[in-house]
Amino acid sequence: KYRLIMQRITMDYHYQAKMDVEAQFDVSGEWLEKMIINPLQGNEKAIVECEVKIYDLAGNHICTGFVTWQIKWWEQVKTKV
């Protein structure tokens, strides 16, 4: 249904990673309605910044990523031929 483009990513580092890490970002139906579905009703695109927390397997908060996404309905995407 949607075309997503990563517009920007920035990272704030808090702790040195010395083992595998896992990224965490939670989305609820309410968040989707508020941040994506409702804004797309009256606009061509929605711009959403997501805060992604990264932890190592020991639970240390390694870094926080801020990812900005541009989201459009696929039917509104204009491509050059």
PDB file of C-alpha atoms in Angstrom:
ATOM      1  CA  LYS A   1       0.000   0.000   0.000  1.00  0.00           C
ATOM      2  CA  TYR A   2       2.775   2.423   0.891  1.00  0.00           C
ATOM      3  CA  ARG A   3       6.091   3.501  -0.605  1.00  0.00           C
ATOM      4  CA  LEU A   4       8.686   4.197   2.083  1.00  0.00           C
ATOM      5  CA  ILE A   5      11.895   6.104   1.509  1.00  0.00           C
ATOM      6  CA  MET A   6      14.478   6.572   4.242  1.00  0.00           C
ATOM      7  CA  GLN A   7      15.133  10.295   4.153  1.00  0.00           C
ATOM      8  CA  ARG A   8      17.668  10.617   6.968  1.00  0.00           C
ATOM      9  CA  ILE A   9      19.316   8.604   9.723  1.00  0.00           C
ATOM     10  CA  THR A  10      21.356   9.916  12.647  1.00  0.00           C
ATOM     11  CA  MET A  11      22.851   8.038  15.570  1.00  0.00           C
ATOM     12  CA  ASP A  12      23.712   8.997  19.129  1.00  0.00           C
ATOM     13  CA  TYR A  13      26.195   6.547  20.652  1.00  0.00           C
ATOM     14  CA  HIS A  14      26.130   5.841  24.386  1.00  0.00           C
ATOM     15  CA  TYR A  15      28.215   2.728  24.979  1.00  0.00           C
ATOM     16  CA  GLN A  16      30.793   0.681  23.063  1.00  0.00           C
ATOM     17  CA  ALA A  17      29.325  -2.443  21.492  1.00  0.00           C
ATOM     18  CA  LYS A  18      31.345  -5.576  22.202  1.00  0.00           C
ATOM     19  CA  MET A  19      28.757  -8.193  21.228  1.00  0.00           C
ATOM     20  CA  ASP A  20      25.714  -8.614  19.019  1.00  0.00           C
ATOM     21  CA  VAL A  21      23.047  -5.941  19.257  1.00  0.00           C
ATOM     22  CA  GLU A  22      19.299  -5.746  18.657  1.00  0.00           C
ATOM     23  CA  ALA A  23      17.257  -2.770  17.477  1.00  0.00           C
ATOM     24  CA  GLN A  24      13.898  -1.992  19.067  1.00  0.00           C
ATOM     25  CA  PHE A  25      11.015   0.108  17.743  1.00  0.00           C
ATOM     26  CA  ASP A  26       7.405  -0.433  18.775  1.00  0.00           C
ATOM     27  CA  VAL A  27       4.392   0.523  16.671  1.00  0.00           C
ATOM     28  CA  SER A  28       0.758   0.463  17.738  1.00  0.00           C
ATOM     29  CA  GLY A  29      -2.365   0.750  15.626  1.00  0.00           C
ATOM     30  CA  GLU A  30      -3.020   4.120  17.262  1.00  0.00           C
ATOM     31  CA  TRP A  31       0.457   5.354  16.282  1.00  0.00           C
ATOM     32  CA  LEU A  32      -0.075   4.229  12.660  1.00  0.00           C
ATOM     33  CA  GLU A  33      -3.401   6.084  12.497  1.00  0.00           C
ATOM     34  CA  LYS A  34      -1.993   9.272  14.036  1.00  0.00           C
ATOM     35  CA  MET A  35       1.377   9.407  12.259  1.00  0.00           C
ATOM     36  CA  ILE A  36       0.703   7.857   8.837  1.00  0.00           C
ATOM     37  CA  ILE A  37      -2.868   7.027   7.878  1.00  0.00           C
ATOM     38  CA  ASN A  38      -4.560  10.252   9.020  1.00  0.00           C
ATOM     39  CA  PRO A  39      -1.859  12.593   7.634  1.00  0.00           C
ATOM     40  CA  LEU A  40      -2.041  10.825   4.250  1.00  0.00           C
ATOM     41  CA  GLN A  41      -5.762  11.584   3.992  1.00  0.00           C
ATOM     42  CA  GLY A  42      -5.087  15.255   3.263  1.00  0.00           C
ATOM     43  CA  ASN A  43      -1.467  15.260   2.102  1.00  0.00           C
ATOM     44  CA  GLU A  44       0.607  13.704  -0.655  1.00  0.00           C
ATOM     45  CA  LYS A  45       3.142  12.354   1.828  1.00  0.00           C
ATOM     46  CA  ALA A  46       3.757  11.841   5.524  1.00  0.00           C
ATOM     47  CA  ILE A  47       7.140  12.495   7.126  1.00  0.00           C
ATOM     48  CA  VAL A  48       7.750  10.397  10.231  1.00  0.00           C
ATOM     49  CA  GLU A  49      10.755  10.345  12.570  1.00  0.00           C
ATOM     50  CA  CYS A  50      11.216   7.094  14.458  1.00  0.00           C
ATOM     51  CA  GLU A  51      13.421   6.700  17.513  1.00  0.00           C
ATOM     52  CA  VAL A  52      15.114   3.302  17.395  1.00  0.00           C
ATOM     53  CA  LYS A  53      16.962   2.095  20.476  1.00  0.00           C
ATOM     54  CA  ILE A  54      19.777  -0.409  20.092  1.00  0.00           C
ATOM     55  CA  TYR A  55      20.833  -2.680  22.976  1.00  0.00           C
ATOM     56  CA  ASP A  56      23.499  -5.331  23.236  1.00  0.00           C
ATOM     57  CA  LEU A  57      22.599  -8.829  24.428  1.00  0.00           C
ATOM     58  CA  ALA A  58      23.625  -7.877  27.983  1.00  0.00           C
ATOM     59  CA  GLY A  59      21.021  -5.078  27.999  1.00  0.00           C
ATOM     60  CA  ASN A  60      23.398  -2.129  27.620  1.00  0.00           C
ATOM     61  CA  HIS A  61      21.922   0.794  25.664  1.00  0.00           C
ATOM     62  CA  ILE A  62      24.470   1.069  22.848  1.00  0.00           C
ATOM     63  CA  CYS A  63      22.940   3.821  20.734  1.00  0.00           C
ATOM     64  CA  THR A  64      19.777   5.554  19.641  1.00  0.00           C
ATOM     65  CA  GLY A  65      18.942   6.012  15.997  1.00  0.00           C
ATOM     66  CA  PHE A  66      16.636   8.689  14.644  1.00  0.00           C
ATOM     67  CA  VAL A  67      15.269   7.576  11.286  1.00  0.00           C
ATOM     68  CA  THR A  68      13.151   9.904   9.156  1.00  0.00           C
ATOM     69  CA  TRP A  69      10.830   8.195   6.658  1.00  0.00           C
ATOM     70  CA  GLN A  70       8.888   9.703   3.778  1.00  0.00           C
ATOM     71  CA  ILE A  71       5.706   7.682   3.220  1.00  0.00           C
ATOM     72  CA  LYS A  72       3.297   7.898   0.274  1.00  0.00           C
ATOM     73  CA  TRP A  73       0.453   5.840  -1.115  1.00  0.00           C
ATOM     74  CA  TRP A  74       1.910   3.783  -3.993  1.00  0.00           C
ATOM     75  CA  GLU A  75      -0.820   5.090  -6.290  1.00  0.00           C
ATOM     76  CA  GLN A  76       0.508   8.648  -5.808  1.00  0.00           C
ATOM     77  CA  VAL A  77       4.120   7.810  -6.666  1.00  0.00           C
ATOM     78  CA  LYS A  78       5.234   9.441  -9.899  1.00  0.00           C
ATOM     79  CA  THR A  79       8.061   7.674 -11.711  1.00  0.00           C
ATOM     80  CA  LYS A  80       9.990   8.820 -14.770  1.00  0.00           C
ATOM     81  CA  VAL A  81      10.004   6.497 -17.756  1.00  0.00           C
TER      82      VAL A  81
END
